[in-house]
CSV table of C-alpha atoms and ligand atoms in Angstrom, one decimal:
chain,number,residue,atom,x,y,z
A,1307,MET,CA,-27.5,-51.5,41.6
A,1308,GLU,CA,-24.3,-52.3,43.6
A,1309,LYS,CA,-22.5,-52.1,40.2
A,1310,ALA,CA,-23.9,-48.8,39.1
A,1311,PRO,CA,-20.8,-46.5,38.1
A,1312,LYS,CA,-19.9,-44.2,40.7
A,1313,SER,CA,-20.5,-41.2,38.3
A,1314,LEU,CA,-24.1,-42.1,38.2
A,1315,ARG,CA,-24.6,-42.4,41.9
A,1316,LEU,CA,-26.3,-39.7,44.1
A,1317,HIS,CA,-23.0,-38.1,45.9
A,1318,ILE,CA,-23.9,-37.2,49.5
A,1319,GLY,CA,-21.2,-35.4,51.2
A,1320,LEU,CA,-20.8,-35.2,55.1
A,1321,PHE,CA,-19.3,-32.0,56.3
A,1322,GLY,CA,-18.7,-30.3,59.6
A,1323,ARG,CA,-16.2,-29.4,62.3
A,1324,THR,CA,-13.6,-32.0,63.3
A,1325,ASN,CA,-15.1,-34.5,65.8
A,1326,THR,CA,-18.8,-33.7,65.4
A,1327,GLY,CA,-19.1,-37.4,64.8
A,1328,LYS,CA,-19.5,-37.3,61.0
A,1329,SER,CA,-17.9,-40.8,60.6
A,1330,SER,CA,-19.9,-42.3,63.5
A,1331,TYR,CA,-23.2,-40.9,61.8
A,1332,LEU,CA,-22.0,-42.4,58.4
A,1333,ASN,CA,-21.2,-45.9,60.1
A,1334,MET,CA,-24.7,-45.7,61.8
A,1335,ILE,CA,-26.5,-45.1,58.6
A,1336,THR,CA,-24.5,-47.7,56.5
A,1337,GLY,CA,-24.5,-50.1,59.3
A,1338,GLN,CA,-20.8,-50.7,58.8
A,1339,SER,CA,-17.5,-49.5,60.0
A,1340,VAL,CA,-16.8,-47.5,56.8
A,1341,SER,CA,-14.9,-44.7,58.5
A,1342,ILE,CA,-12.4,-45.0,61.4
A,1343,THR,CA,-13.8,-43.1,64.5
A,1344,SER,CA,-12.0,-42.0,67.6
A,1345,PRO,CA,-12.5,-39.3,70.1
A,1346,PHE,CA,-9.5,-37.5,68.9
A,1347,CYS,CA,-9.9,-34.4,66.3
A,1348,GLY,CA,-8.9,-35.0,62.8
A,1349,THR,CA,-9.2,-38.9,62.7
A,1350,THR,CA,-10.7,-38.7,59.2
A,1351,THR,CA,-7.6,-37.6,57.2
A,1352,ASP,CA,-9.0,-38.0,53.7
A,1353,VAL,CA,-12.3,-38.3,52.0
A,1354,VAL,CA,-13.6,-41.7,52.5
A,1355,GLU,CA,-16.2,-43.0,50.0
A,1356,LYS,CA,-18.9,-45.7,50.6
A,1357,THR,CA,-21.1,-46.7,47.9
A,1358,MET,CA,-24.4,-48.3,48.9
A,1359,GLU,CA,-28.0,-48.9,47.7
A,1360,LEU,CA,-30.1,-46.6,49.8
A,1361,LEU,CA,-33.7,-47.7,49.0
A,1362,PRO,CA,-35.9,-46.2,47.7
A,1363,LEU,CA,-33.3,-43.6,46.4
A,1364,GLY,CA,-31.2,-46.1,44.6
A,1365,PRO,CA,-27.4,-46.1,44.4
A,1366,VAL,CA,-25.6,-43.4,46.2
A,1367,VAL,CA,-22.0,-42.7,47.3
A,1368,PHE,CA,-21.4,-41.0,50.8
A,1369,LEU,CA,-18.2,-38.9,51.0
A,1370,ASP,CA,-17.0,-38.7,54.5
A,1371,THR,CA,-14.7,-35.7,54.9
A,1372,ALA,CA,-12.2,-34.2,57.2
A,1373,GLY,CA,-13.3,-31.1,59.2
A,1374,MET,CA,-12.6,-27.9,57.4
A,1375,ASP,CA,-11.2,-26.4,60.7
A,1376,ASP,CA,-8.5,-29.0,60.6
A,1377,THR,CA,-5.3,-27.3,61.9
A,1378,SER,CA,-3.1,-30.2,62.0
A,1379,PRO,CA,0.1,-30.3,59.9
A,1380,LEU,CA,-1.6,-31.8,56.9
A,1381,GLY,CA,-4.8,-29.6,57.6
A,1382,ILE,CA,-4.4,-27.6,54.2
A,1383,THR,CA,-4.2,-30.6,52.0
A,1384,ARG,CA,-7.2,-32.0,53.8
A,1385,VAL,CA,-9.2,-28.9,53.6
A,1386,GLU,CA,-8.6,-28.7,49.9
A,1387,LYS,CA,-9.9,-32.2,49.5
A,1388,THR,CA,-12.8,-31.5,51.6
A,1389,LYS,CA,-13.7,-28.4,49.3
A,1390,LYS,CA,-13.5,-30.6,46.2
A,1391,ALA,CA,-15.8,-33.1,48.0
A,1392,LEU,CA,-18.3,-30.3,48.5
A,1393,ALA,CA,-18.1,-29.4,44.8
A,1394,SER,CA,-19.0,-33.0,43.8
A,1395,SER,CA,-21.7,-33.5,46.3
A,1396,ASP,CA,-25.2,-33.6,45.0
A,1397,ILE,CA,-26.6,-33.1,48.7
A,1398,ALA,CA,-24.6,-31.9,51.7
A,1399,LEU,CA,-25.1,-33.3,55.1
A,1400,LEU,CA,-23.9,-30.7,57.7
A,1401,ILE,CA,-23.2,-32.5,60.9
A,1402,LEU,CA,-23.4,-30.0,63.9
A,1403,GLU,CA,-22.2,-30.0,67.5
A,1404,ASN,CA,-25.2,-29.6,69.7
A,1405,GLY,CA,-25.6,-26.0,70.5
A,1406,ILE,CA,-22.9,-24.6,68.1
A,1407,TRP,CA,-23.6,-22.4,65.2
A,1408,SER,CA,-20.7,-20.2,64.3
A,1409,GLU,CA,-19.1,-18.4,61.4
A,1410,TYR,CA,-17.8,-21.6,60.5
A,1411,GLU,CA,-21.0,-23.5,60.1
A,1412,GLN,CA,-22.4,-20.4,58.4
A,1413,THR,CA,-19.6,-20.4,55.8
A,1414,LEU,CA,-20.3,-24.0,55.0
A,1415,LEU,CA,-24.0,-23.2,54.6
A,1416,ASP,CA,-23.3,-20.1,52.4
A,1417,ALA,CA,-20.9,-22.2,50.2
A,1418,CYS,CA,-23.8,-24.7,49.6
A,1419,THR,CA,-26.1,-21.9,48.8
A,1420,LEU,CA,-23.7,-20.4,46.3
A,1421,GLN,CA,-23.3,-23.8,44.6
A,1422,LYS,CA,-27.0,-24.5,44.8
A,1423,THR,CA,-26.3,-27.7,46.7
A,1424,PRO,CA,-29.2,-28.7,48.8
A,1425,VAL,CA,-28.2,-29.2,52.7
A,1426,ILE,CA,-29.7,-31.0,55.5
A,1427,LEU,CA,-28.5,-29.9,59.0
A,1428,ILE,CA,-28.0,-32.8,61.5
A,1429,VAL,CA,-27.7,-32.1,65.3
A,1430,ASN,CA,-25.6,-35.1,66.3
A,1431,LYS,CA,-24.9,-36.6,69.7
A,1432,ILE,CA,-28.1,-35.8,71.2
A,1433,ASP,CA,-27.8,-38.7,73.6
A,1434,GLN,CA,-25.1,-36.4,75.4
A,1435,ALA,CA,-27.7,-33.4,76.1
A,1436,PRO,CA,-31.0,-32.6,74.3
A,1437,PRO,CA,-30.7,-29.6,72.0
A,1438,ASP,CA,-31.9,-26.2,73.4
A,1439,GLY,CA,-35.3,-25.2,71.8
A,1440,LYS,CA,-34.1,-21.6,71.0
A,1441,TRP,CA,-31.0,-23.0,69.2
A,1442,LEU,CA,-33.1,-25.5,67.1
A,1443,GLU,CA,-35.5,-22.6,66.1
A,1444,ARG,CA,-32.6,-20.6,64.8
A,1445,LEU,CA,-31.5,-23.6,62.8
A,1446,GLN,CA,-35.1,-24.1,61.5
A,1447,SER,CA,-35.1,-20.4,60.5
A,1448,PHE,CA,-32.5,-21.2,57.6
A,1449,SER,CA,-35.2,-23.1,55.7
A,1450,VAL,CA,-33.4,-26.2,55.3
A,1451,PRO,CA,-34.3,-29.7,56.8
A,1452,VAL,CA,-33.0,-30.0,60.4
A,1453,LEU,CA,-32.7,-33.6,61.9
A,1454,VAL,CA,-31.4,-34.8,65.2
A,1455,ALA,CA,-29.3,-38.1,65.6
A,1456,SER,CA,-27.3,-40.2,68.0
A,1457,CYS,CA,-25.0,-43.2,67.2
A,1458,CYS,CA,-25.8,-44.7,70.6
A,1459,ASP,CA,-29.3,-44.2,71.9
A,1460,GLY,CA,-30.8,-47.3,70.1
A,1461,ASN,CA,-33.0,-45.2,67.7
A,1462,ARG,CA,-30.9,-46.1,64.5
A,1463,GLU,CA,-33.9,-47.0,62.4
A,1464,ARG,CA,-35.7,-43.8,63.2
A,1465,TYR,CA,-32.6,-41.7,62.2
A,1466,ILE,CA,-32.3,-43.7,58.9
A,1467,MET,CA,-35.9,-43.1,58.1
A,1468,ASP,CA,-35.5,-39.3,58.9
A,1469,LEU,CA,-32.5,-39.0,56.6
A,1470,LYS,CA,-34.1,-41.0,53.8
A,1471,LYS,CA,-37.3,-38.8,54.0
A,1472,ALA,CA,-35.2,-35.5,53.9
A,1473,LEU,CA,-33.1,-36.9,51.0
A,1474,ILE,CA,-36.2,-37.7,48.9
A,1475,GLU,CA,-37.5,-34.3,49.4
A,1476,LEU,CA,-34.2,-32.8,48.1
A,1477,TYR,CA,-33.4,-35.3,45.4
A,1478,PRO,CA,-32.1,-33.3,42.5
A,1479,GLU,CA,-34.3,-33.3,39.5
A,1480,ASP,CA,-31.6,-34.4,37.0
A,1481,TYR,CA,-31.4,-37.6,38.8
A,1482,LEU,CA,-35.2,-38.3,38.4
A,1483,SER,CA,-35.2,-37.6,34.7
A,1484,SER,CA,-31.7,-38.1,33.4
A,1485,ASP,CA,-31.0,-36.8,29.9
A,1486,SER,CA,-30.2,-39.1,26.9
A,1487,ILE,CA,-26.7,-39.3,25.8
A,1488,LEU,CA,-27.4,-39.5,22.1
A,1489,CYS,CA,-31.0,-40.7,21.3
A,1490,ASP,CA,-32.5,-37.2,21.2
A,1491,LEU,CA,-30.3,-36.7,18.1
A,1492,LEU,CA,-32.1,-39.4,16.2
A,1493,PRO,CA,-35.2,-38.8,14.0
A,1494,PRO,CA,-38.5,-39.6,15.5
A,1495,THR,CA,-39.4,-43.3,15.1
A,1496,LYS,CA,-41.9,-44.3,12.5
A,1497,ASP,CA,-42.1,-47.8,11.5
A,1498,ASP,CA,-38.2,-48.5,11.4
A,1499,LEU,CA,-35.9,-48.6,14.2
A,1500,PRO,CA,-33.2,-45.7,14.1
A,1501,LEU,CA,-29.8,-47.2,13.6
A,1502,VAL,CA,-26.8,-45.9,15.6
A,1503,VAL,CA,-23.3,-47.0,14.6
A,1504,LEU,CA,-20.6,-46.9,17.3
A,1505,ILE,CA,-16.9,-47.0,16.1
A,1506,VAL,CA,-14.7,-48.1,18.8
A,1507,PRO,CA,-11.0,-48.8,18.8
A,1508,VAL,CA,-9.6,-52.2,19.7
A,1509,ASP,CA,-6.0,-51.4,20.2
A,1510,MET,CA,-3.2,-51.2,22.6
A,1511,GLN,CA,-4.9,-48.7,24.7
A,1512,ALA,CA,-8.3,-50.3,24.8
A,1513,PRO,CA,-8.9,-52.3,28.1
A,1514,LYS,CA,-8.6,-55.9,27.6
A,1515,GLY,CA,-11.9,-57.7,27.4
A,1516,ARG,CA,-14.3,-54.8,27.9
A,1517,LEU,CA,-15.5,-51.6,26.6
A,1518,ILE,CA,-14.9,-48.3,28.4
A,1519,LEU,CA,-17.8,-46.4,30.2
A,1520,PRO,CA,-18.9,-43.9,27.4
A,1521,GLN,CA,-19.1,-46.8,25.0
A,1522,VAL,CA,-21.2,-48.9,27.4
A,1523,GLN,CA,-23.4,-46.1,28.5
A,1524,SER,CA,-24.1,-45.1,24.9
A,1525,ILE,CA,-25.1,-48.7,24.0
A,1526,ARG,CA,-27.4,-48.8,27.0
A,1527,ASP,CA,-28.8,-45.2,25.9
A,1528,CYS,CA,-29.8,-46.7,22.7
A,1529,LEU,CA,-31.5,-49.9,24.0
A,1530,ASP,CA,-33.4,-47.7,26.5
A,1531,HIS,CA,-34.8,-45.6,23.6
A,1532,ASN,CA,-35.6,-48.4,21.2
A,1533,ALA,CA,-32.8,-47.6,18.8
A,1534,ALA,CA,-30.8,-50.4,17.0
A,1535,VAL,CA,-27.0,-50.1,17.7
A,1536,SER,CA,-24.1,-51.6,15.9
A,1537,VAL,CA,-20.5,-51.6,17.3
A,1538,VAL,CA,-17.7,-51.9,14.9
A,1539,THR,CA,-13.9,-51.1,14.7
A,1540,SER,CA,-12.7,-48.3,12.5
A,1541,GLU,CA,-11.1,-50.8,10.3
A,1542,ASP,CA,-14.5,-52.6,9.6
A,1543,TYR,CA,-16.6,-49.6,9.4
A,1544,PRO,CA,-16.3,-48.7,5.7
A,1545,ARG,CA,-17.1,-52.5,4.8
A,1546,PHE,CA,-19.9,-52.5,7.3
A,1547,LEU,CA,-21.5,-49.5,5.6
A,1548,THR,CA,-21.7,-51.4,2.3
A,1549,MET,CA,-23.5,-54.1,4.1
A,1550,LEU,CA,-26.3,-51.8,5.1
A,1551,ASN,CA,-29.6,-51.5,3.2
A,1552,THR,CA,-30.1,-48.1,4.6
A,1553,LEU,CA,-27.7,-45.6,6.0
A,1554,PRO,CA,-27.4,-45.0,9.8
A,1555,ASP,CA,-29.1,-42.3,11.5
A,1556,LEU,CA,-26.1,-41.4,13.6
A,1557,VAL,CA,-22.4,-42.5,13.7
A,1558,VAL,CA,-20.2,-41.8,16.7
A,1559,CYS,CA,-16.5,-42.7,17.0
A,1560,ASP,CA,-13.6,-42.4,19.3
A,1561,SER,CA,-11.9,-38.9,18.9
A,1562,GLN,CA,-8.7,-40.4,17.8
A,1563,VAL,CA,-10.2,-41.6,14.5
A,1564,VAL,CA,-12.4,-38.8,13.9
A,1565,ASP,CA,-11.0,-37.7,10.6
A,1566,GLN,CA,-11.2,-41.0,9.2
A,1567,MET,CA,-14.9,-41.4,10.3
A,1568,VAL,CA,-15.7,-38.0,8.7
A,1569,LYS,CA,-14.0,-39.2,5.5
A,1570,ASP,CA,-15.9,-42.6,5.5
A,1571,THR,CA,-19.3,-41.3,6.4
A,1572,PRO,CA,-21.7,-40.0,3.6
A,1573,PRO,CA,-22.2,-36.3,4.0
A,1574,SER,CA,-25.9,-36.8,4.7
A,1575,VAL,CA,-25.3,-38.9,7.9
A,1576,ALA,CA,-24.9,-37.2,11.2
A,1577,CYS,CA,-21.6,-37.9,13.0
A,1578,THR,CA,-19.8,-37.0,16.1
A,1579,THR,CA,-17.5,-38.5,18.8
A,1580,PHE,CA,-18.1,-40.0,22.3
A,1581,SER,CA,-16.2,-37.2,23.9
A,1582,ILE,CA,-18.4,-34.6,22.2
A,1583,LEU,CA,-21.6,-36.5,23.5
A,1584,PHE,CA,-20.1,-36.4,26.9
A,1585,SER,CA,-19.2,-32.7,26.7
A,1586,ARG,CA,-23.0,-32.2,26.5
A,1587,PHE,CA,-24.1,-35.1,28.9
A,1588,LYS,CA,-21.7,-34.3,31.7
A,1589,GLY,CA,-20.9,-30.6,30.9
A,1590,ASN,CA,-22.0,-27.7,29.1
A,1591,ILE,CA,-21.3,-28.2,25.2
A,1592,GLU,CA,-21.9,-24.6,24.3
A,1593,VAL,CA,-19.3,-23.4,26.8
A,1594,LEU,CA,-16.9,-26.1,25.8
A,1595,ALA,CA,-17.4,-25.3,22.1
A,1596,GLU,CA,-16.8,-21.5,22.6
A,1597,GLY,CA,-13.5,-22.5,24.5
A,1598,SER,CA,-12.3,-24.2,21.6
A,1599,GLY,CA,-11.9,-21.0,19.5
A,1600,ARG,CA,-8.9,-20.3,21.7
A,1601,LEU,CA,-6.9,-23.0,19.8
A,1602,SER,CA,-7.0,-20.7,16.7
A,1603,ASN,CA,-4.6,-18.2,18.4
A,1604,LEU,CA,-2.4,-20.0,20.8
A,1605,ARG,CA,1.2,-18.7,20.6
A,1606,GLU,CA,4.6,-19.6,21.8
A,1607,GLY,CA,4.9,-19.3,25.6
A,1608,ASP,CA,1.1,-19.9,26.1
A,1609,ALA,CA,0.4,-22.7,28.6
A,1610,VAL,CA,-2.3,-25.4,28.1
A,1611,LEU,CA,-3.6,-27.7,30.7
A,1612,ILE,CA,-4.7,-31.1,29.6
A,1613,ALA,CA,-7.0,-32.5,32.3
A,1614,GLU,CA,-8.2,-36.1,32.7
A,1615,ALA,CA,-10.9,-37.1,35.4
A,1616,CYS,CA,-9.4,-40.5,36.0
A,1617,SER,CA,-5.8,-41.6,36.3
A,1618,HIS,CA,-4.4,-44.4,34.1
A,1619,HIS,CA,-1.0,-45.5,33.2
A,1620,PRO,CA,0.1,-43.5,30.0
A,1621,MET,CA,0.6,-45.8,27.1
A,1622,GLN,CA,2.7,-45.1,24.0
A,1623,ASP,CA,1.0,-42.5,21.9
A,1624,ASP,CA,-1.3,-41.6,24.8
A,1625,ILE,CA,-4.2,-39.2,23.8
A,1626,GLY,CA,-3.7,-36.7,26.4
A,1627,ARG,CA,0.0,-36.6,26.8
A,1628,VAL,CA,1.3,-37.3,23.2
A,1629,LYS,CA,-1.4,-37.0,20.5
A,1630,ILE,CA,-3.1,-33.8,21.7
A,1631,PRO,CA,0.2,-32.0,22.3
A,1632,ARG,CA,1.5,-33.2,18.9
A,1633,TRP,CA,-1.6,-31.9,17.1
A,1634,ILE,CA,-1.4,-28.6,19.0
A,1635,GLU,CA,2.1,-28.2,17.9
A,1636,GLU,CA,1.3,-29.1,14.2
A,1637,ASN,CA,-1.6,-26.5,14.2
A,1638,CYS,CA,-0.2,-23.6,16.4
A,1639,GLY,CA,3.5,-23.9,16.1
A,1640,PRO,CA,6.2,-24.9,18.7
A,1641,GLY,CA,6.9,-23.5,22.0
A,1642,ILE,CA,3.5,-24.2,23.6
A,1643,LEU,CA,3.7,-25.3,27.2
A,1644,ILE,CA,1.7,-28.3,28.0
A,1645,ASP,CA,0.7,-29.3,31.6
A,1646,SER,CA,-1.3,-32.3,32.6
A,1647,CYS,CA,-3.3,-33.5,35.6
A,1648,ALA,CA,-5.4,-36.6,36.3
A,1649,GLY,CA,-7.9,-37.9,38.6
A,1650,LYS,CA,-9.2,-35.6,41.4
A,1651,ASP,CA,-6.1,-33.3,41.2
A,1652,TYR,CA,-7.7,-30.4,39.3
A,1653,PRO,CA,-5.4,-27.5,40.1
A,1654,THR,CA,-6.6,-24.4,41.8
A,1655,ASP,CA,-4.1,-22.1,40.2
A,1656,LEU,CA,-5.9,-22.2,36.6
A,1657,GLU,CA,-5.0,-18.5,35.9
A,1658,LYS,CA,-1.5,-19.4,34.6
A,1659,TYR,CA,-3.3,-21.3,31.7
A,1660,SER,CA,-4.3,-19.9,28.2
A,1661,LEU,CA,-6.6,-22.9,27.5
A,1662,ILE,CA,-7.9,-26.0,29.5
A,1663,ILE,CA,-8.7,-29.0,27.5
A,1664,HIS,CA,-10.6,-31.5,29.5
A,1665,CYS,CA,-11.4,-35.1,28.9
A,1666,GLY,CA,-15.1,-36.3,28.4
A,1667,GLY,CA,-15.2,-36.7,32.4
A,1668,CYS,CA,-17.2,-39.9,32.2
A,1669,THR,CA,-16.2,-40.8,35.7
A,1670,LEU,CA,-17.3,-37.6,37.1
A,1671,THR,CA,-20.9,-36.6,38.2
A,1672,ARG,CA,-22.4,-33.9,36.0
A,1673,ARG,CA,-22.1,-31.6,39.0
A,1674,GLU,CA,-18.5,-32.1,39.3
A,1675,MET,CA,-17.8,-31.5,35.7
A,1676,LEU,CA,-19.9,-28.3,35.7
A,1677,TRP,CA,-18.0,-27.2,38.7
A,1678,ARG,CA,-14.6,-27.6,36.9
A,1679,ILE,CA,-16.0,-25.7,34.0
A,1680,GLU,CA,-17.2,-23.0,36.5
A,1681,GLN,CA,-13.8,-22.7,38.2
A,1682,ALA,CA,-12.2,-22.0,34.7
A,1683,ARG,CA,-14.9,-19.4,33.7
A,1684,ALA,CA,-14.5,-17.6,37.1
A,1685,LYS,CA,-11.0,-17.0,36.0
A,1686,HIS,CA,-11.8,-16.1,32.5
A,1687,ILE,CA,-9.9,-19.1,31.2
A,1688,PRO,CA,-11.3,-20.8,28.1
A,1689,ILE,CA,-12.1,-24.4,28.6
A,1690,THR,CA,-13.0,-27.1,26.0
A,1691,ASN,CA,-13.0,-30.8,25.7
A,1692,TYR,CA,-11.1,-33.4,24.0
A,1693,GLY,CA,-13.6,-34.4,21.5
A,1694,ILE,CA,-14.1,-30.8,20.4
A,1695,ALA,CA,-10.4,-29.8,20.5
A,1696,ILE,CA,-9.6,-32.9,18.5
A,1697,SER,CA,-12.1,-32.0,15.9
A,1698,VAL,CA,-10.9,-28.5,15.5
A,1699,LEU,CA,-7.1,-29.7,15.3
A,1700,ARG,CA,-8.1,-32.2,12.7
A,1701,GLY,CA,-10.1,-29.8,10.7
A,1702,VAL,CA,-13.6,-31.6,11.1
A,1703,VAL,CA,-15.3,-29.5,13.9
A,1704,GLU,CA,-18.0,-28.3,11.6
A,1705,ARG,CA,-19.1,-31.7,10.9
A,1706,THR,CA,-18.8,-33.3,14.3
A,1707,LEU,CA,-20.6,-30.4,16.0
A,1708,SER,CA,-23.3,-30.2,13.3
A,1709,PRO,CA,-25.8,-32.2,15.4
A,1710,PHE,CA,-25.5,-29.6,18.0
A,1711,PRO,CA,-26.2,-26.2,16.2
A,1712,ASP,CA,-26.0,-24.0,19.3
A,1713,ALA,CA,-22.7,-25.3,20.2
A,1714,LEU,CA,-21.4,-24.9,16.5
A,1715,LEU,CA,-22.7,-21.3,16.6
A,1716,ALA,CA,-20.8,-20.7,19.8
A,1717,TYR,CA,-17.6,-21.9,18.4
A,1718,LYS,CA,-18.0,-19.9,14.9
A,1719,LYS,CA,-18.8,-16.7,17.1
A,1720,THR,CA,-15.6,-17.1,19.0
A,1721,LEU,CA,-13.6,-17.5,15.9
A,1722,ILE,CA,-15.0,-14.1,14.6
A,1723,ALA,CA,-14.1,-12.7,17.9
A,1724,VAL,CA,-10.7,-14.0,17.8
A,1725,ASP,CA,-10.2,-12.9,14.1
A,1726,SER,CA,-11.3,-9.4,14.8
A,1727,LYS,CA,-9.2,-9.0,17.9
A,1728,ASP,CA,-6.1,-10.2,15.9
A,1729,LEU,CA,-6.9,-7.7,13.0
A,1730,GLY,CA,-7.6,-5.0,15.7
B,945,SF4,S1,-9.9,-39.9,30.7
B,945,SF4,FE1,-11.9,-38.9,31.1
B,945,SF4,S2,-13.3,-39.6,29.4
B,945,SF4,FE2,-11.6,-41.0,29.4
B,945,SF4,S3,-12.2,-42.7,30.7
B,945,SF4,FE3,-11.1,-41.3,32.0
B,945,SF4,S4,-12.8,-39.9,32.9
B,945,SF4,FE4,-13.5,-41.1,31.2
């Protein structure tokens, strides 16, 4: 469990005013000095992450944030990071100063309600003074769990139990019954095992000695659902097909070789890409398919944001920085401005873009990816994903989206809308 990828861990964010003891509370719960603490305001300057196994919940990651009332010179940057941490939290712990409930706390609670993030209110430092009964009653009227805590009164075990109990009550359903990445696309099993073929590149850009997360998770998904899975390189794929007695039930490839896969795969066999699978697993495939329609009418001067959720050193012929821009130019003509961002730095000024093309987001939680999609939608900016965009640009989208009829329909509807707008 200690090795569970961060994106599959329950994200628990700690929020509150500066110096309410968020870091001390986290240190008390984890039993370690994860965050630096001091009596001075603004000691936590960045989001501090701590992964741990919190039984019986399983693998979690705590996000210790700077207070949103941070008015120090670097405060604005910290507050932005804290807001992003709120967007990626599955559950928020709002740490309170005894006796204080002001507009600040109400705003945080309202933000959680708006984002449908479950909240636990924690009255900290009760060793300094017992909380006033009337004030506690007010907190309880918000219909969210209210806990009390102290880092120095010797009741650590009790506070940990209280927190675990509250977390279990609020545990988001999608963590209890996680969706399959691809196995629901397979025919129901009779006597034979369904067969999935994964085409993975083993080239300069592939990490040495290992597979990347979407590939590993897809293999595990097949094993979890009693499907046989074969992994081949794109060069070996045609020869591998000739060795089989029966055709595969599903073929999945890296987006960069999608046109080759479509060419080599018999028309009766369903095929798609890892990135498209992740557009559904992490995000909203219909919305992302709809967004890809914008590729058909990009014009000179339009700006496109290419967003990746992890940062890596760009290699020669990098997919996000070189290949997608090149394919956009080939399809849409010159003069389209391309910006890129990586890691946690998802921009807030999205309105300047005509289209956002996001990677599969395998290192993000589903909640965080959905939040990114929502940020674009709130500003009416079409957003799509690498796999869908590349399939459109390579002319094979009808094939790679065919396992997802609703998404294919969403894509086609946008095309019709774009056509009639252009005619009109
Ligand atoms: S770029 Fe996106 S899809 Fe690719 S490994 Fe990073 S987070 Fe995962």
